Coordinates of C-alpha atoms and ligand atoms in Angstrom, one line a residue:
M45 CA 98.2 29.4 171.8
M46 CA 101.9 29.2 171.3
Q47 CA 102.2 25.6 170.1
N48 CA 104.9 25.4 167.4
K49 CA 105.3 29.1 167.2
H50 CA 108.8 30.4 166.6
I51 CA 109.9 33.0 169.1
L52 CA 113.2 34.8 168.6
I53 CA 114.4 36.5 171.8
G54 CA 117.0 39.2 171.7
I55 CA 118.8 39.7 175.0
T56 CA 120.8 42.8 175.6
G57 CA 123.3 43.8 178.4
G58 CA 121.1 44.7 181.3
I59 CA 120.8 43.1 184.8
A60 CA 117.2 42.1 184.0
A61 CA 118.7 39.6 181.5
Y62 CA 118.5 37.0 184.3
K63 CA 114.7 37.3 184.4
I64 CA 114.4 36.2 180.8
C65 CA 115.4 32.7 181.8
S66 CA 112.0 32.1 183.5
L67 CA 110.3 33.6 180.4
I68 CA 112.1 31.1 178.1
R69 CA 110.8 28.3 180.3
D70 CA 107.2 29.6 180.1
F71 CA 107.4 29.9 176.3
K72 CA 108.8 26.4 176.0
K73 CA 106.2 25.0 178.4
S74 CA 103.5 26.5 176.1
G75 CA 104.9 24.5 173.2
A76 CA 106.8 27.3 171.4
E77 CA 110.2 27.0 169.8
V78 CA 112.7 29.5 171.1
K79 CA 115.9 30.8 169.7
I80 CA 118.1 33.4 171.4
I81 CA 120.4 36.0 170.2
C82 CA 122.6 37.8 172.7
T83 CA 124.6 41.0 172.4
P84 CA 128.1 40.5 173.6
N85 CA 127.3 42.4 176.8
A86 CA 124.2 40.2 177.6
L87 CA 126.5 37.3 178.3
N88 CA 128.1 39.3 181.2
F89 CA 124.8 38.9 183.0
V90 CA 123.6 35.4 182.0
T91 CA 125.5 32.4 180.7
K92 CA 125.2 30.9 177.3
L93 CA 124.9 27.5 178.8
T94 CA 121.9 28.5 180.9
L95 CA 120.1 29.9 177.8
Q96 CA 121.1 27.0 175.6
N97 CA 119.6 24.5 178.2
L98 CA 116.4 26.4 178.7
S99 CA 115.8 27.1 175.0
Q100 CA 117.1 23.7 173.9
N101 CA 118.7 25.5 171.0
E102 CA 121.9 27.0 170.1
V103 CA 122.4 30.6 171.4
Y104 CA 123.5 33.0 168.7
E105 CA 125.9 35.9 169.3
G106 CA 128.4 36.3 166.5
E107 CA 127.5 37.4 163.0
F108 CA 130.1 35.3 161.3
T109 CA 129.4 31.8 162.4
P110 CA 126.8 30.8 159.9
Q111 CA 125.2 27.3 160.2
N112 CA 124.0 27.1 156.6
W113 CA 124.3 29.0 153.4
K114 CA 122.2 31.9 154.4
P115 CA 123.7 34.7 156.5
E116 CA 122.6 34.2 160.2
H117 CA 120.7 37.5 160.4
I118 CA 118.5 36.6 157.5
S119 CA 117.9 32.9 158.3
L120 CA 117.0 33.8 161.9
S121 CA 114.5 36.5 160.8
D122 CA 113.0 34.1 158.2
W123 CA 112.6 31.5 160.9
A124 CA 110.9 33.7 163.5
D125 CA 107.1 34.4 163.8
I126 CA 107.9 37.1 166.3
M127 CA 110.9 38.9 167.7
L128 CA 111.1 39.9 171.3
I129 CA 113.9 42.1 172.7
A130 CA 114.0 41.9 176.5
P131 CA 115.6 43.5 178.3
A132 CA 116.2 46.2 175.7
T133 CA 118.9 48.7 176.7
A134 CA 118.9 52.4 175.7
N135 CA 121.9 51.5 173.5
T136 CA 120.2 48.8 171.5
I137 CA 116.9 50.8 171.3
G138 CA 119.0 53.7 169.9
K139 CA 120.7 51.5 167.4
I140 CA 117.6 49.9 166.1
A141 CA 115.8 53.3 165.8
Q142 CA 118.7 54.6 163.7
G143 CA 119.2 51.5 161.6
I144 CA 122.6 50.7 163.0
A145 CA 123.4 47.0 162.5
D146 CA 126.7 46.4 164.3
N147 CA 126.1 43.1 165.9
L148 CA 123.9 40.0 165.2
L149 CA 121.0 41.2 167.3
T150 CA 120.8 44.7 165.7
S151 CA 121.4 43.2 162.2
V152 CA 118.4 40.8 162.7
A153 CA 116.3 43.7 164.0
C154 CA 117.2 45.7 160.9
A155 CA 116.2 42.9 158.6
F156 CA 113.1 41.9 160.6
S157 CA 109.7 42.8 159.0
K158 CA 107.3 40.8 161.2
K159 CA 105.9 41.7 164.6
M160 CA 108.5 43.0 167.0
I161 CA 108.0 43.7 170.7
I162 CA 110.6 45.3 173.0
A163 CA 110.7 45.5 176.7
P164 CA 113.0 48.3 177.8
A165 CA 114.8 48.2 181.2
M166 CA 117.4 50.8 182.3
N167 CA 118.2 53.4 185.0
C168 CA 115.3 55.9 185.5
N169 CA 117.4 58.9 184.4
M170 CA 118.3 57.0 181.2
W171 CA 114.7 56.2 180.7
Q172 CA 113.7 59.8 180.9
N173 CA 116.5 60.9 178.5
E174 CA 115.0 62.8 175.6
S175 CA 116.8 60.8 172.9
V176 CA 115.7 57.5 174.4
Q177 CA 112.1 58.7 174.3
K178 CA 112.5 60.0 170.8
N179 CA 114.0 56.7 169.7
L180 CA 111.0 54.8 171.2
K181 CA 108.6 57.1 169.3
T182 CA 110.5 56.3 166.1
L183 CA 110.1 52.6 166.8
Q184 CA 106.4 52.9 167.5
A185 CA 105.9 54.8 164.3
R186 CA 107.4 51.7 162.6
G187 CA 104.9 49.4 164.2
I188 CA 107.2 48.1 166.9
E189 CA 105.3 47.7 170.2
Y190 CA 107.1 48.5 173.4
L191 CA 106.1 47.5 176.9
P192 CA 107.0 50.4 179.2
P193 CA 109.2 49.7 182.2
E194 CA 107.7 49.8 185.7
E195 CA 108.4 51.9 188.8
G196 CA 110.4 50.3 191.6
F197 CA 113.7 49.6 193.1
L198 CA 116.4 49.5 190.4
A199 CA 119.6 47.4 190.5
C200 CA 121.6 50.6 190.2
G201 CA 120.3 51.7 193.6
Y202 CA 117.8 54.2 192.4
N203 CA 114.1 54.0 192.9
G204 CA 112.1 55.0 189.8
K205 CA 110.7 54.0 186.5
G206 CA 113.1 51.7 184.6
R207 CA 112.7 48.2 185.8
L208 CA 111.6 45.5 183.3
C209 CA 107.8 45.2 183.2
S210 CA 106.4 41.9 184.6
L211 CA 107.2 38.7 182.8
K212 CA 103.4 38.0 182.7
K213 CA 102.9 41.2 180.7
I214 CA 105.6 40.2 178.3
Y215 CA 104.3 36.7 177.9
N216 CA 100.7 38.0 177.3
A217 CA 101.9 40.6 174.7
V218 CA 103.7 37.9 172.8
D219 CA 100.8 35.4 173.1
E220 CA 98.4 38.0 171.9
A221 CA 100.6 39.1 169.0
L222 CA 101.1 35.5 167.9
N223 CA 97.4 34.9 167.8
Y224 CA 96.3 37.8 165.6
S225 CA 94.4 36.4 162.7
E226 CA 94.9 38.2 159.5
T227 CA 91.1 38.6 159.1
L228 CA 91.4 42.1 157.8
K229 CA 94.1 41.4 155.2
G230 CA 93.3 43.4 152.0
E231 CA 90.6 45.4 153.7
K232 CA 90.7 49.1 154.0
V233 CA 89.6 50.3 157.5
V234 CA 89.0 54.0 158.2
I235 CA 89.0 54.9 161.9
T236 CA 88.4 58.2 163.5
A237 CA 89.6 59.2 167.0
G238 CA 89.7 62.0 169.5
G239 CA 87.4 64.9 170.3
T240 CA 86.9 67.5 167.7
I241 CA 88.1 71.0 168.3
E242 CA 85.7 73.8 167.5
E243 CA 87.5 77.1 167.5
I244 CA 85.9 80.2 169.1
D245 CA 88.7 82.6 168.3
P246 CA 92.5 82.2 167.6
V247 CA 93.1 81.2 171.3
R248 CA 90.0 79.5 172.5
Y249 CA 88.0 76.4 171.5
I250 CA 85.2 74.1 172.5
S251 CA 86.2 70.4 172.8
N252 CA 85.6 67.3 175.0
Y253 CA 87.5 64.9 177.2
S254 CA 88.0 62.2 174.6
S255 CA 91.6 60.9 174.7
G256 CA 91.5 59.1 171.3
K257 CA 92.8 56.0 173.0
M258 CA 90.0 53.7 172.0
G259 CA 90.3 54.8 168.3
L260 CA 94.0 54.3 168.5
A261 CA 93.7 50.8 169.9
L262 CA 91.2 50.0 167.1
A263 CA 93.6 51.3 164.5
K264 CA 96.6 49.4 165.9
S265 CA 94.6 46.2 166.1
A266 CA 93.2 46.6 162.6
Y267 CA 96.8 47.1 161.4
D268 CA 97.9 44.0 163.2
M269 CA 95.1 42.1 161.6
G270 CA 96.5 42.9 158.2
A271 CA 94.2 45.9 157.3
E272 CA 95.2 49.0 155.3
V273 CA 94.4 51.6 158.0
V274 CA 93.6 55.2 157.5
F275 CA 93.5 56.9 160.9
I276 CA 91.7 60.2 161.0
T277 CA 92.4 61.8 164.4
T278 CA 92.4 65.1 166.3
K279 CA 95.3 63.7 168.5
D280 CA 98.7 63.2 167.2
F281 CA 100.0 59.6 167.9
E282 CA 103.0 57.8 166.4
V283 CA 101.6 55.2 164.2
P284 CA 102.9 53.0 161.4
F285 CA 99.9 53.6 159.1
K286 CA 98.4 56.5 157.2
K287 CA 97.4 59.3 159.6
V288 CA 95.3 62.4 158.8
I289 CA 95.3 65.0 161.6
V290 CA 92.1 67.1 161.7
K291 CA 90.6 69.6 164.1
S292 CA 87.0 70.4 163.6
A293 CA 84.0 68.2 162.8
L294 CA 83.8 69.8 159.3
E295 CA 87.5 68.9 158.7
M296 CA 86.9 65.4 160.0
K297 CA 83.8 65.0 157.7
E298 CA 85.8 66.0 154.7
A299 CA 88.6 63.6 155.5
V300 CA 86.3 60.7 156.1
E301 CA 84.3 61.3 153.0
K302 CA 87.4 61.4 150.9
E303 CA 88.3 57.8 152.1
F304 CA 84.7 56.4 152.2
E305 CA 84.2 55.3 148.6
T306 CA 87.2 53.0 148.8
A307 CA 86.7 51.8 152.4
D308 CA 85.6 48.4 153.5
Y309 CA 85.0 49.6 157.1
V310 CA 84.5 53.0 158.6
I311 CA 84.6 53.1 162.4
M312 CA 83.6 56.4 163.9
A313 CA 85.3 56.3 167.4
A314 CA 85.8 60.0 167.5
A315 CA 83.8 62.2 169.8
V316 CA 82.4 64.7 167.3
A317 CA 81.1 68.0 168.7
D318 CA 77.4 68.3 167.9
Y319 CA 77.7 72.1 167.6
R320 CA 80.3 74.6 166.5
V321 CA 80.5 78.4 167.0
K322 CA 78.4 80.1 164.3
E323 CA 81.0 82.8 163.6
Q324 CA 84.6 82.2 164.6
S325 CA 86.2 85.5 165.5
E326 CA 89.4 86.2 163.6
Q327 CA 90.8 88.2 166.5
K328 CA 90.9 87.3 170.1
I329 CA 87.6 88.2 171.8
K330 CA 88.3 90.9 174.4
K331 CA 86.7 91.0 177.8
G332 CA 83.8 93.4 177.8
D333 CA 82.0 95.2 180.6
E334 CA 79.1 92.8 180.6
D335 CA 79.1 90.0 183.1
T336 CA 77.8 87.4 180.6
I337 CA 78.7 86.6 177.0
T338 CA 76.7 84.6 174.5
L339 CA 78.1 82.4 171.9
E340 CA 75.8 81.3 169.2
L341 CA 76.3 77.7 168.2
V342 CA 75.2 75.9 165.0
K343 CA 74.7 72.2 164.5
N344 CA 77.6 70.2 163.0
P345 CA 76.7 67.7 160.3
D346 CA 76.3 64.2 161.6
I347 CA 79.2 62.5 159.8
L348 CA 78.1 59.0 160.8
A349 CA 74.4 59.4 159.8
D350 CA 75.4 61.1 156.5
L351 CA 77.7 58.2 155.6
C352 CA 74.9 55.7 156.3
Q353 CA 72.7 57.7 153.9
K354 CA 75.5 57.7 151.3
K355 CA 75.8 54.0 151.6
L356 CA 72.1 53.6 150.7
A357 CA 72.3 56.1 147.7
P358 CA 73.1 54.8 144.2
H359 CA 76.7 54.7 143.2
P360 CA 78.0 57.9 141.6
Y361 CA 78.7 57.6 137.9
P362 CA 81.4 57.2 136.8
L363 CA 82.7 55.2 139.8
P364 CA 85.6 56.9 141.5
K365 CA 88.9 55.0 140.9
G366 CA 89.2 52.1 143.3
A367 CA 85.7 52.5 144.6
R368 CA 84.3 49.3 146.2
E369 CA 80.7 48.0 146.0
R370 CA 78.4 49.5 148.4
N371 CA 79.0 47.0 151.2
C372 CA 81.2 49.1 153.5
I373 CA 80.5 48.3 157.1
I374 CA 79.8 51.4 159.1
V375 CA 80.3 51.4 162.9
G376 CA 79.4 54.1 165.3
F377 CA 80.3 54.6 168.9
C378 CA 77.9 56.0 171.5
A379 CA 78.9 57.7 174.7
E380 CA 76.1 57.8 177.2
S381 CA 76.0 58.9 180.8
E382 CA 72.6 57.4 181.6
N383 CA 70.1 54.8 180.1
L384 CA 72.9 53.2 178.1
L385 CA 70.9 50.5 176.3
E386 CA 67.8 52.5 175.7
N387 CA 69.7 55.4 174.2
A388 CA 72.0 53.1 172.2
K389 CA 69.0 51.3 170.6
A390 CA 67.4 54.6 169.6
K391 CA 70.8 55.8 168.2
I392 CA 71.5 52.8 166.0
E393 CA 68.1 53.1 164.5
K394 CA 68.4 56.9 164.0
K395 CA 71.9 56.8 162.5
G396 CA 71.4 53.6 160.4
C397 CA 74.8 52.1 161.0
D398 CA 75.6 48.4 160.9
F399 CA 77.0 48.3 164.4
L400 CA 77.0 50.6 167.4
I401 CA 79.5 50.3 170.2
A402 CA 77.9 51.7 173.4
N403 CA 80.1 53.1 176.2
D404 CA 79.0 54.1 179.7
I405 CA 80.8 57.3 180.4
S406 CA 79.4 57.8 183.9
R407 CA 81.9 55.2 185.1
K408 CA 85.3 56.5 186.0
D409 CA 87.0 53.2 185.6
I410 CA 86.2 52.9 181.9
G411 CA 85.7 55.1 178.8
F412 CA 87.1 58.6 178.4
N413 CA 90.8 58.9 179.3
S414 CA 91.0 55.5 180.9
D415 CA 93.1 52.6 179.6
E416 CA 90.3 50.1 180.1
N417 CA 86.8 49.9 178.6
E418 CA 83.7 47.8 178.8
V419 CA 81.3 48.0 175.9
T420 CA 78.1 46.7 174.5
I421 CA 77.8 45.9 170.8
L422 CA 74.5 46.4 169.1
D423 CA 73.8 45.4 165.5
K424 CA 71.2 46.6 163.1
N425 CA 69.2 43.4 163.6
G426 CA 68.7 44.1 167.3
N427 CA 71.3 41.7 168.6
I428 CA 73.1 42.9 171.8
T429 CA 76.5 41.6 173.0
K430 CA 78.4 42.7 176.1
L431 CA 82.2 42.7 176.1
E432 CA 83.5 42.5 179.7
K433 CA 85.9 45.1 181.1
A434 CA 89.4 44.7 179.7
P435 CA 92.3 46.9 178.4
K436 CA 91.2 48.9 175.4
K437 CA 93.6 46.9 173.3
I438 CA 91.7 43.7 174.0
I439 CA 88.4 45.3 173.6
A440 CA 89.5 46.8 170.2
R441 CA 90.5 43.4 168.9
K442 CA 87.3 41.8 170.0
I443 CA 85.2 44.5 168.4
L444 CA 87.1 44.1 165.1
E445 CA 86.8 40.3 165.2
W446 CA 83.1 40.7 165.9
I447 CA 82.3 43.2 163.1
S448 CA 84.5 41.3 160.6
T449 CA 82.9 37.9 161.1
K450 CA 79.2 38.7 161.7
Ligands
CTP85 N1 78.9 61.4 165.3 C1 79.2 62.0 164.1 N2 78.9 63.3 163.8 C2 78.4 64.1 164.8 C3 78.1 63.6 166.1 C4 78.4 62.2 166.3 O1 79.6 61.3 163.2 N3 78.1 65.3 164.5 C5 79.2 60.0 165.5 C6 80.2 59.7 166.6 O2 81.5 59.6 166.0 C7 79.7 58.4 167.1 C8 78.3 58.4 167.0 O3 78.0 59.4 166.0 O4 80.2 57.3 166.3 C9 77.5 58.8 168.2 O5 78.0 59.9 168.9 P1 77.3 60.5 170.2 O6 78.0 61.7 170.6 O7 77.1 59.4 171.2 O8 75.9 60.8 169.6 P2 75.1 62.0 169.1 O9 74.5 61.8 167.8 O10 76.0 63.2 169.1 O11 74.0 62.2 170.1 P3 73.9 62.8 171.6 O12 75.2 63.6 171.7 O13 72.7 63.6 171.6 O14 73.9 61.6 172.5

C-alpha cells in the first residue's frame, strides 16, 4: 500500500538513471507522492523535464534554491516517509558513509533519520573495490538497507556484478518498508542467532551449519517494527542495534539471561549445541598412535527450557532495575529432519515456550544456509499455522506480526 506515501528518490550519475523513470511511474500509479533530488551528474543521463513530468513535482538539484523558510535538505527529509537512492554510485555511497554533505542529495542523506534504501549500480571492478564494500558495511550498520546489484552485461562493456537490481525488487523493498507497522515500538526484543561453537582445543571445535540468517532477518524486522533489539549471535553481522557476540552455549546462556528480566520477547533462533566437550584441552591435541580417539561430551544447559522455567518462578526480590512483569513472550525454533509436526508438538510441550517455529531441515531449498524459509508456527494452546515458502525477510516479519498480535 503506497497510497499517499511520500517517496523521496535520489538519483546519482550512473547510466542506470534512465531506468528510474519507469520506477517513478510505478510509484505514482500506486498512489504515492514522489519527489526527486538529482546530483549534478545524474542530469547528464536523464533530463529534468522527464523527471518533472513523471513525478509531477519539481526536481531538486541545488542546495541554494529554497522554496520556503526551511533549508531544502531539511524540508525534504521532513516531507519524506522513505528515501531511496537509485542508482547509487560508488562516489555517493562513499560520501554518505563518511558523512560528506557536498550537494543537496548527500546533505539530505546526512540529515535523514527515517528508512533509507539504496540500490547501487557501477562497474564490476568498482563494486568489488574494498573501500566500496567497507562503505556499504558502514551504511548497513547504520540501518540503511542496500539492494545488491546483479550480474550481467554492463554499460561499460564488462560482464559482471554491478548492474542495478530489477525495478521489481526496488519497488517491493520500498513497498515493504513503507508498510512496516510500528507494532513493536517500546518493546525490548532479544534474539539469538547462529550455531554455537564448542571448543575442543585451541584450534578445533564442534559446531553446526546454522548461518544465522533467520535470526538476523528477525532482528532486522523487529528493529524496523520499532523494537529495541538485543542481538546475541555467534556470527558477526553489521547491524544498527545492540549486538553481543558469543561462542559457546554457556556464553550464550549468560548473555540471554542478562537481558531476560527486562525483555518483552526472547526469540531463540540460534542452533545451540546440545553437548560440549567435557574437558577442553588447553594445548592442541596431538595425533597419537591409536586409530581412534574418544571425546567425552557433556550436556549443555537448555537455554530455552530454563528461561521458560524462570518465567514461571516468582520474581526475585528486590526486582532488578527496569525489570518487566513476568509476561515476556518466549519463542523457540525447532530444526527437524523428519516427522516435523510430531516432533515440534512434543518439543513445545517439553520446553514450555509460548510459540515454537518449526523448520524442516531435510529440504535443501529452505532452512540452514538458504535465503528462503518455510515454517510452521505452533502455540502453547495447540494452534498450528503454516507460513508458505518466502524469503527469510518476509517470514521474519510474519513471525513477528504473529507473535506480537496473538
Ligand atoms: N535450545 C536451547 N538450548 C539448547 C538446545 C536448544 O535453548 N541447549 C533452543 C534452540 O535455540 C531452539 C530450541 O531450543 O529455539 C529447539 O532446538 P532444537 O535443536 O530443535 O531442539 P533440542 O532441544 O536441541 O532437541 P533435539 O536436538 O533433540 O531435536
